[in-house]
PDB file of C-alpha atoms in Angstrom:
ATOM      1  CA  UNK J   1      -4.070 -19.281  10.782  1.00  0.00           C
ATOM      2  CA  UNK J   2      -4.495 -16.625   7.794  1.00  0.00           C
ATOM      3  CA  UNK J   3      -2.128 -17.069   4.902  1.00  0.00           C
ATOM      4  CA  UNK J   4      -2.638 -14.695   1.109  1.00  0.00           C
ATOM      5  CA  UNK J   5      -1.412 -16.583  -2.220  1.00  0.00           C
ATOM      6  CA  UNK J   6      -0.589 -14.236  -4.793  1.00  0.00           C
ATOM      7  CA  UNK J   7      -1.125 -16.396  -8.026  1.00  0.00           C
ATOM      8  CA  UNK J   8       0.969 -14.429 -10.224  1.00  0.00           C
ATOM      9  CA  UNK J   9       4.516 -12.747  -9.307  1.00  0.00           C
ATOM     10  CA  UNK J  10       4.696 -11.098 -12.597  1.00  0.00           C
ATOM     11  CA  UNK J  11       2.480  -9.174 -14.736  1.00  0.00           C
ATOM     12  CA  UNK J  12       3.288  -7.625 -18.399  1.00  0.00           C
ATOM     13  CA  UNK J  13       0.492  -5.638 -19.944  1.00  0.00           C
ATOM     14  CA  UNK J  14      -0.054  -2.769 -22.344  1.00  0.00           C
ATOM     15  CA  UNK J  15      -1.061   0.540 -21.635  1.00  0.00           C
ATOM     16  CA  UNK J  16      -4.816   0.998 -21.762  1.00  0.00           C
ATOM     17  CA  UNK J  17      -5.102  -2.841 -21.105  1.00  0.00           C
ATOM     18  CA  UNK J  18      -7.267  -4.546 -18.734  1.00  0.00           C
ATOM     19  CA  UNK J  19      -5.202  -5.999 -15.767  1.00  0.00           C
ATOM     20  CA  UNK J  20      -6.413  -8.809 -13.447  1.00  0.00           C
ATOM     21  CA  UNK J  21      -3.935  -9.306  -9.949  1.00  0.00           C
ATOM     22  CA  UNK J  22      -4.942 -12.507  -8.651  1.00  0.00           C
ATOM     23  CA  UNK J  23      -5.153 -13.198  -4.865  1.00  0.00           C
ATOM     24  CA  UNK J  24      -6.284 -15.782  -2.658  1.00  0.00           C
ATOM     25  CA  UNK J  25      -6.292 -16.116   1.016  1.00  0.00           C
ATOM     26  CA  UNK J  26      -7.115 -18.526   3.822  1.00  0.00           C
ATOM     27  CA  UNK J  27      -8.780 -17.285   7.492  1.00  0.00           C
ATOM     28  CA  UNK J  28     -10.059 -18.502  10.446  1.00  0.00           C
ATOM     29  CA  UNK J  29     -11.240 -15.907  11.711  1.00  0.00           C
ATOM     30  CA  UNK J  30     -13.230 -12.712  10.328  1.00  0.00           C
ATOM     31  CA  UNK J  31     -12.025 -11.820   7.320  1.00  0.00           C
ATOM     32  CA  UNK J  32     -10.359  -8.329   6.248  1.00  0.00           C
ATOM     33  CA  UNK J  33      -8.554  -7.789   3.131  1.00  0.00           C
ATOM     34  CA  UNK J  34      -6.332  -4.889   1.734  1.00  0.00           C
ATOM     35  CA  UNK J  35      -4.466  -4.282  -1.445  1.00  0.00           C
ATOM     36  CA  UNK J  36      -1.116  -2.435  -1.217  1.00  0.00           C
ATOM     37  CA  UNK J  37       0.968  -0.836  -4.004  1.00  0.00           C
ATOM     38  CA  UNK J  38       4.715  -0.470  -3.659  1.00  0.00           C
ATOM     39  CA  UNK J  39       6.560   2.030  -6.172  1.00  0.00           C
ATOM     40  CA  UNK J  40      10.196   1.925  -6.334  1.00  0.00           C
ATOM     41  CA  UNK J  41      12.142   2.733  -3.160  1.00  0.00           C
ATOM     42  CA  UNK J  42       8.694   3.515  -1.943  1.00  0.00           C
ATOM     43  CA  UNK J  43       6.650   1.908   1.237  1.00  0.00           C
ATOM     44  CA  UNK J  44       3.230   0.912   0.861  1.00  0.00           C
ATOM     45  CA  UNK J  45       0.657   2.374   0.093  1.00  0.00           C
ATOM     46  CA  UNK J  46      -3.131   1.417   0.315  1.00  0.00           C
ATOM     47  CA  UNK J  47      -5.312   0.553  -2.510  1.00  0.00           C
ATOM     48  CA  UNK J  48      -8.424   0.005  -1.433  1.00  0.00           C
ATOM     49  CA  UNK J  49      -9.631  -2.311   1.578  1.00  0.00           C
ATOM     50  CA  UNK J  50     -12.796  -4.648   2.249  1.00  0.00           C
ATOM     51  CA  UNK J  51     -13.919  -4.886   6.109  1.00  0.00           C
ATOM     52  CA  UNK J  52     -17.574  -5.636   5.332  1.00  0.00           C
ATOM     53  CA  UNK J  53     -21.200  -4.859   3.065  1.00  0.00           C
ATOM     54  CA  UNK J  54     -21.120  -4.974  -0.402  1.00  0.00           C
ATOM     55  CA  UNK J  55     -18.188  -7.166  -2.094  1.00  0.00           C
ATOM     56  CA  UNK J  56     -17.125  -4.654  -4.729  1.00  0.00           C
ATOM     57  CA  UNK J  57     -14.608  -2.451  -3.349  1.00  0.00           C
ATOM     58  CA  UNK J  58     -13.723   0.576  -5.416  1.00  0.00           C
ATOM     59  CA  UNK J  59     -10.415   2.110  -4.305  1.00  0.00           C
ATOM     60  CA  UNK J  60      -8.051   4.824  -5.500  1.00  0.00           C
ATOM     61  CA  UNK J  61      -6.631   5.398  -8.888  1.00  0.00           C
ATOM     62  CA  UNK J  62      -9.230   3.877 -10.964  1.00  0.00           C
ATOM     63  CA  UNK J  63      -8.868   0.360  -9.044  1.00  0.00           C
ATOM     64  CA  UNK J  64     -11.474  -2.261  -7.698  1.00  0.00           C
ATOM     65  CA  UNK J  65     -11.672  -5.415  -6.357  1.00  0.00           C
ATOM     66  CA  UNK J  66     -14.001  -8.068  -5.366  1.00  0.00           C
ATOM     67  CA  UNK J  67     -14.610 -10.078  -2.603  1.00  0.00           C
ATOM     68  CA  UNK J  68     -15.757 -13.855  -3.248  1.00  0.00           C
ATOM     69  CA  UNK J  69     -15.830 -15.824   0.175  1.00  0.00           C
ATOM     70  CA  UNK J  70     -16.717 -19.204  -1.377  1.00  0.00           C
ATOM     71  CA  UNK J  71     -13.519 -19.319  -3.726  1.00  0.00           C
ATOM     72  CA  UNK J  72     -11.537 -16.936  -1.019  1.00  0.00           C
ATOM     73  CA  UNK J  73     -10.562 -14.744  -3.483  1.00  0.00           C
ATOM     74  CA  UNK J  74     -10.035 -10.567  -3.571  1.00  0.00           C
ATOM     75  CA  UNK J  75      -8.702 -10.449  -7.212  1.00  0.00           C
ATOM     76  CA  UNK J  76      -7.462  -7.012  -7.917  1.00  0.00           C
ATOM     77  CA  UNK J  77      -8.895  -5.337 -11.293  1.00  0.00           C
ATOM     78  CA  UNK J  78      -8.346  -2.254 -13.474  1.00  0.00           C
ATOM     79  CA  UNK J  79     -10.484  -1.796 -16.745  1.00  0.00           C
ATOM     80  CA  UNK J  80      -7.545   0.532 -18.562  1.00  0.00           C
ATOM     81  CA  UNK J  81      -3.707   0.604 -16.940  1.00  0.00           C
ATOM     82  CA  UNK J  82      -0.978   3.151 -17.575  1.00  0.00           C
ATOM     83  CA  UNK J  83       2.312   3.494 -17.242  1.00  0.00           C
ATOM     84  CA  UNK J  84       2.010   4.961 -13.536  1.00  0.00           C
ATOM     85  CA  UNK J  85       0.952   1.980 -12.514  1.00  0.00           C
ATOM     86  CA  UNK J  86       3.857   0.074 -12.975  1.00  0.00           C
ATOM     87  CA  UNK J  87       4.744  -1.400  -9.362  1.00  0.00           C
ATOM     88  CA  UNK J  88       4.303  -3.941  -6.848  1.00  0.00           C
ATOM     89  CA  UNK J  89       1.264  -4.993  -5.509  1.00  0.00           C
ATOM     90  CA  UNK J  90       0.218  -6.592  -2.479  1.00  0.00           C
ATOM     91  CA  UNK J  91      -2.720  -8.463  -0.981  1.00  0.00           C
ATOM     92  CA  UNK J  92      -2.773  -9.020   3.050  1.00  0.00           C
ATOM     93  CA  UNK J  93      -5.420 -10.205   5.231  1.00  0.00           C
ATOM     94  CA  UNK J  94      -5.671  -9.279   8.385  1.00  0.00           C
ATOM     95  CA  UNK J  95      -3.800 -11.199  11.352  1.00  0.00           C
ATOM     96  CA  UNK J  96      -4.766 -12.280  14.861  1.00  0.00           C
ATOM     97  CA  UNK J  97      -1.452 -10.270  16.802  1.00  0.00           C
ATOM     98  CA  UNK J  98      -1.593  -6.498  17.767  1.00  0.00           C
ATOM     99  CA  UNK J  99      -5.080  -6.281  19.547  1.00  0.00           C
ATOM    100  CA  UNK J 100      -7.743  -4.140  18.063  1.00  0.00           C
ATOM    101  CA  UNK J 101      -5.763  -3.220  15.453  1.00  0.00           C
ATOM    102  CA  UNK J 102      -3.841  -6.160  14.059  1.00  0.00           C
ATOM    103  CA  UNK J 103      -1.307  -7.185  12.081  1.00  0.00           C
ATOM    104  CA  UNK J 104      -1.200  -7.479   8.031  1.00  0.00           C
ATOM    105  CA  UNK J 105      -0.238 -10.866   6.530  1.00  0.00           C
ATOM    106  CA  UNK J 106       1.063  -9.741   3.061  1.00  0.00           C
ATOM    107  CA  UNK J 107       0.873 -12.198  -0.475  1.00  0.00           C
ATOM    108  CA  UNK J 108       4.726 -12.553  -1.599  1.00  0.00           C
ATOM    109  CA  UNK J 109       3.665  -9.515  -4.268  1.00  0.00           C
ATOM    110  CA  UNK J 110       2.963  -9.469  -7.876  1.00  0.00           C
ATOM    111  CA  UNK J 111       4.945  -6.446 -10.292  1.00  0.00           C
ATOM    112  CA  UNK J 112       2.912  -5.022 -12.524  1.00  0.00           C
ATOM    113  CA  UNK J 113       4.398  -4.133 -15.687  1.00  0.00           C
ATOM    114  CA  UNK J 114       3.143  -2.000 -17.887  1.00  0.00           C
ATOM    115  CA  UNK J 115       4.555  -1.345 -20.966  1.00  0.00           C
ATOM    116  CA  UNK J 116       3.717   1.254 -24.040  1.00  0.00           C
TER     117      UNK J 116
ATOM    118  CA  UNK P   1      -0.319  16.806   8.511  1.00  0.00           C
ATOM    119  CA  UNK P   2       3.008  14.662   8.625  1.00  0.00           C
ATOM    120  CA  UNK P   3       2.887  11.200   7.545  1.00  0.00           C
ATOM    121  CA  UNK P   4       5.345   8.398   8.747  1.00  0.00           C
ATOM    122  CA  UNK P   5       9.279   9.174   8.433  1.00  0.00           C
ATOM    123  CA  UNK P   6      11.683   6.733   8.923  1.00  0.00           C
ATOM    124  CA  UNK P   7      15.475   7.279   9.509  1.00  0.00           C
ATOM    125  CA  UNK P   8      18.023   6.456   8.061  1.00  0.00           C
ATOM    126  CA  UNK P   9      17.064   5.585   4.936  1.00  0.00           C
ATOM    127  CA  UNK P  10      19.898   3.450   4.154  1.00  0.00           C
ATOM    128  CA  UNK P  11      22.517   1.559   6.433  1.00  0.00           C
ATOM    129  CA  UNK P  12      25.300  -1.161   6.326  1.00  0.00           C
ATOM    130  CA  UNK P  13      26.201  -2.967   9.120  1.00  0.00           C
ATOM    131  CA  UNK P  14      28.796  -6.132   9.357  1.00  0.00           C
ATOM    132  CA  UNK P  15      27.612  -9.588  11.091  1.00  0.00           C
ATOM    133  CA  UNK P  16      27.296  -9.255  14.824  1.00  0.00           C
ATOM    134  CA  UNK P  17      26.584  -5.849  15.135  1.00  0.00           C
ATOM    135  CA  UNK P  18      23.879  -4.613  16.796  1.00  0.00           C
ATOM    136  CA  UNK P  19      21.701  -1.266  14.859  1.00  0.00           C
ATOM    137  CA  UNK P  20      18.785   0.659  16.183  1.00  0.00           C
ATOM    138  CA  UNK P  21      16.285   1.811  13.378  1.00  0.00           C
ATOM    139  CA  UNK P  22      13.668   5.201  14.145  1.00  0.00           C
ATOM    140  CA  UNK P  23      10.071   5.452  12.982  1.00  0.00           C
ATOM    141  CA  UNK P  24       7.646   8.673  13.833  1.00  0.00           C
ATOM    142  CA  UNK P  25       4.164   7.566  13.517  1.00  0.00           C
ATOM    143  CA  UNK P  26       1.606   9.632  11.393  1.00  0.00           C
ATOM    144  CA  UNK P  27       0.035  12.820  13.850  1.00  0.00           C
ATOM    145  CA  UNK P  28      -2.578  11.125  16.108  1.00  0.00           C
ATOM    146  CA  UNK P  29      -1.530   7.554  15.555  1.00  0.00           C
ATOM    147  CA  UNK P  30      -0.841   5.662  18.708  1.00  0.00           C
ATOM    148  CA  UNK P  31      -0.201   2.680  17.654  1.00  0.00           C
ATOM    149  CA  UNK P  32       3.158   1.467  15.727  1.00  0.00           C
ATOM    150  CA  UNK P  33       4.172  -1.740  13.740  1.00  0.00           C
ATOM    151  CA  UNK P  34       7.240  -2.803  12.349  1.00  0.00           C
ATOM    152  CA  UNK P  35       7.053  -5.146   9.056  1.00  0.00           C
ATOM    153  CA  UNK P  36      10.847  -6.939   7.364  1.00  0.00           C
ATOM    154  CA  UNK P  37      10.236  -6.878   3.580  1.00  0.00           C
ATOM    155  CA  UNK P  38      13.407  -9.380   2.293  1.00  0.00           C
ATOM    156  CA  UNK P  39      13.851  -8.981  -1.325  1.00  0.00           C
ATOM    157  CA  UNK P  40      11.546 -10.082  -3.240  1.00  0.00           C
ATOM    158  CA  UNK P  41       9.164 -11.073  -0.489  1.00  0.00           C
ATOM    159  CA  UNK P  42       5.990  -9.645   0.788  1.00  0.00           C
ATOM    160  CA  UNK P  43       6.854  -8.069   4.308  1.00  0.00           C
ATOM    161  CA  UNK P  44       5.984  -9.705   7.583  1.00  0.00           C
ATOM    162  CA  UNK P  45       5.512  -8.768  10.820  1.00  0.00           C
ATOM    163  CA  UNK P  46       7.776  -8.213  13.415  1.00  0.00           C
ATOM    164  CA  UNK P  47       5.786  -6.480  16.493  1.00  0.00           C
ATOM    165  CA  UNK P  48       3.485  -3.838  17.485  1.00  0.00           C
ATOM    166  CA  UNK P  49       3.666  -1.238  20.119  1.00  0.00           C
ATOM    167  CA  UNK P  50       0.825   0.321  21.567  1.00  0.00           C
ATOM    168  CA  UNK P  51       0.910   3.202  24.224  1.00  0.00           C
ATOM    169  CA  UNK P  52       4.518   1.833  25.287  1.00  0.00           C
ATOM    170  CA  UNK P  53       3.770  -1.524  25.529  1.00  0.00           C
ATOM    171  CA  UNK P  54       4.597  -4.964  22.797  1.00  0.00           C
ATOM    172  CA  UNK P  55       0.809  -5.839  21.793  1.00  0.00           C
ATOM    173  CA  UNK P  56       1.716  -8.297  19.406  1.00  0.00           C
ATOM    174  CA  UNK P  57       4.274 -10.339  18.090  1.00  0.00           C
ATOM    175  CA  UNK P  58       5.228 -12.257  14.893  1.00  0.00           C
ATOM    176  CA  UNK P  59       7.742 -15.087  14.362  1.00  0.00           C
ATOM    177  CA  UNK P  60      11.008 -13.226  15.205  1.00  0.00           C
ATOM    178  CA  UNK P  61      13.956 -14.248  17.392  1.00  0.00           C
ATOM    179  CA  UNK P  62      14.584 -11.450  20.861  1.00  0.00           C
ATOM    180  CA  UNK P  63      17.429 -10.253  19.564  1.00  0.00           C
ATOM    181  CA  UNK P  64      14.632  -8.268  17.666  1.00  0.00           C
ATOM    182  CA  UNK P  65      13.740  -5.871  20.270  1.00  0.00           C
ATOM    183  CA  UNK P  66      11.639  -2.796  20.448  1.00  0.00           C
ATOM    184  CA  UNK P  67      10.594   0.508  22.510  1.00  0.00           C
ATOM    185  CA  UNK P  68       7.774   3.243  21.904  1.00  0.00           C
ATOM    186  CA  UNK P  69       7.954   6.380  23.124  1.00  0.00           C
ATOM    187  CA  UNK P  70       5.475   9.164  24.745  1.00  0.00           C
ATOM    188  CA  UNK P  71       5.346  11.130  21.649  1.00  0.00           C
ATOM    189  CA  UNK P  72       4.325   7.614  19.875  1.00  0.00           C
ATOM    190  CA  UNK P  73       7.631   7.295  18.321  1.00  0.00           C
ATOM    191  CA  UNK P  74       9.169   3.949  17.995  1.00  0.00           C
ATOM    192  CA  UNK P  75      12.678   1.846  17.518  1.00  0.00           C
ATOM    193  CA  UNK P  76      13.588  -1.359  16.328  1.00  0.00           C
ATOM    194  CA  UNK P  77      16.874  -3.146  17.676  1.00  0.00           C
ATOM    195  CA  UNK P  78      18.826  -5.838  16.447  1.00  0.00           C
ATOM    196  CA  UNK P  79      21.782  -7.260  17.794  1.00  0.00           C
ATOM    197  CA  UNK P  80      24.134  -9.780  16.447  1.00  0.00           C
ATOM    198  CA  UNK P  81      23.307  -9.408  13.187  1.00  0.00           C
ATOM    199  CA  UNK P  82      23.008 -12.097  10.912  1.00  0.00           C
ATOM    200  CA  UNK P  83      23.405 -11.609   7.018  1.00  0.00           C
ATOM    201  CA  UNK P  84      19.254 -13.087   6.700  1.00  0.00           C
ATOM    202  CA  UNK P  85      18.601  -9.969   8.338  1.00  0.00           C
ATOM    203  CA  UNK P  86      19.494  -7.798   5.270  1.00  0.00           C
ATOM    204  CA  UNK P  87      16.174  -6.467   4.071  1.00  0.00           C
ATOM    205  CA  UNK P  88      14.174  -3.373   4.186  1.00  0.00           C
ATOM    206  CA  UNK P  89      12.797  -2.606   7.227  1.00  0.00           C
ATOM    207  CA  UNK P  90       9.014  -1.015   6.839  1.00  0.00           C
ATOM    208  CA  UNK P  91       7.614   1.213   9.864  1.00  0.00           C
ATOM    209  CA  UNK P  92       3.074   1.514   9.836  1.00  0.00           C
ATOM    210  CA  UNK P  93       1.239   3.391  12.126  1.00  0.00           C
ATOM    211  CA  UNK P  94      -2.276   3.581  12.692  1.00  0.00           C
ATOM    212  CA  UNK P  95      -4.690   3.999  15.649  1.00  0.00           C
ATOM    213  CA  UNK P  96      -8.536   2.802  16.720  1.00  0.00           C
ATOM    214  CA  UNK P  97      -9.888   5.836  14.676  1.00  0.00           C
ATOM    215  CA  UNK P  98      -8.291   4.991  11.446  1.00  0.00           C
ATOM    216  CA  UNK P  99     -10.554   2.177  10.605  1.00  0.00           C
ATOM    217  CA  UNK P 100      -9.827  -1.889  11.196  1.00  0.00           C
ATOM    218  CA  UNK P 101      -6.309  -3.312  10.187  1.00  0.00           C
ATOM    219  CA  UNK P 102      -5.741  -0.128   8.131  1.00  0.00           C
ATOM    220  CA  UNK P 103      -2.231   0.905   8.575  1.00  0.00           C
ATOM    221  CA  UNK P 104       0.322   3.952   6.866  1.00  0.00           C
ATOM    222  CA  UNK P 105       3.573   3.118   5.755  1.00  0.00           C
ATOM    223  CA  UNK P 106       7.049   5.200   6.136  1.00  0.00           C
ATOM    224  CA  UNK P 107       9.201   4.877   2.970  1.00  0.00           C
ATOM    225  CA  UNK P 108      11.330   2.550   4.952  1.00  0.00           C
ATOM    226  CA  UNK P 109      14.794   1.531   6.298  1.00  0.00           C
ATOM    227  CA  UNK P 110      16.985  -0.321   3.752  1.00  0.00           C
ATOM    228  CA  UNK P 111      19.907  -2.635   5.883  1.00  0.00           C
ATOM    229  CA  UNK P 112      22.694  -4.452   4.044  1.00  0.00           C
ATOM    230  CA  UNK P 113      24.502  -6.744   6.160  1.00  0.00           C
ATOM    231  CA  UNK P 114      27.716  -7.736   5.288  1.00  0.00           C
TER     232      UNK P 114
END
């Protein structure tokens, strides 16, 4: 069964800060991992995604995120954060339901925080 | 090109009733899940549709019910409601072309049962 841990539920930071979102997951089968953010009264939206090839994924808004299979890990990283960014994140594998397409398994979040 | 709407946006309900929550999916998605977020949780999933049909199904009583539509549309039921089921209520489409487990999000439904 696939299961994501998200090892932090809150994180404070400065602007222009380096932020590190921790995430780890578990699988069983071939593993796909995804990054969500989640602004206020907002639904998800995607970060960036890793399905296969190289383990660095660069996604949107200056975000990246590597993949490390022997620690099953997809920590989510940002060299310099600002305000906008202050939201909820999400890490999700994904599941074994919904046939070709699958479900998402979602971490319980982590709100990012950042602060002037 | 329309992304995913979800209607209403907010609703209250007492225990026991039954409500009906609408999704349209993205333009050209076929394929629709429905996700419960409970506050401060991650969401989880409830179902998928896929060309009319449940493809997929999470950990969720069948008083959870839903239907697609030909225009890819979809609804989520819930009868007797129970106060647990107070949460927001996310709608994703996607389809085959839109890349593996990759799914679009509607803002959401937010249900308060009382």
């Amino acid at each position: 069964a696939q299961s994501v841990t998200q090892l932090d539920s809150q994180v404070p930071v400065f602007e222009e800060a380096p932020v590190e979102l921790r995430c780890n997951y578990s699988s069983s089968v071939s593993v796909y991992l995804f990054w969500y953010v989640q602004y206020p009264n907002q639904g998800l939206q995607l970060l960036l995604k890793y399905l296969s090839g190289s383990t660095l994924v660069k996604g949107i808004n200056g975000f990246e995120a590597e993949f490390n299979k022997s620690q099953t890990s997809f920590h989510l990283r940002k060299p310099s954060v600002h305000i906008s960014d202050t939201a909820e994140y999400f890490c999700a594998v994904r599941g074994g339901y919904g046939g070709s397409q699958g479900n998402l398994i979602f971490g319980k979040g982590t709100k990012l925080s950042v602060k002037p | 090109e329309t992304g995913v709407t979800q209607s209403p946006t907010h609703l209250i309900k007492t225990r026991g009733q039954q409500v009906t929550l609408r999704c349209s999916s993205q333009s050209g998605h076929n394929t629709v899940s429905w996700y419960q977020q409970a506050l401060g949780q991650g969401p989880q999933f409830i179902f998928q549709y896929y060309r009319e049909e449940e493809n997929g199904r999470g950990n969720f009583p069948p008083r959870f019910s839903g239907l697609q539509f030909p225009n890819y549309s979809s609804e989520l039921n819930v009868n007797a409601l129970e106060l647990d089921d107070s949460a927001l209520y996310l709608c994703a489409s996607s389809s085959p072309g839109t890349g593996l487990g990759e799914q679009f999000f509607g803002p959401g439904t937010r249900l308060t049962v009382l």
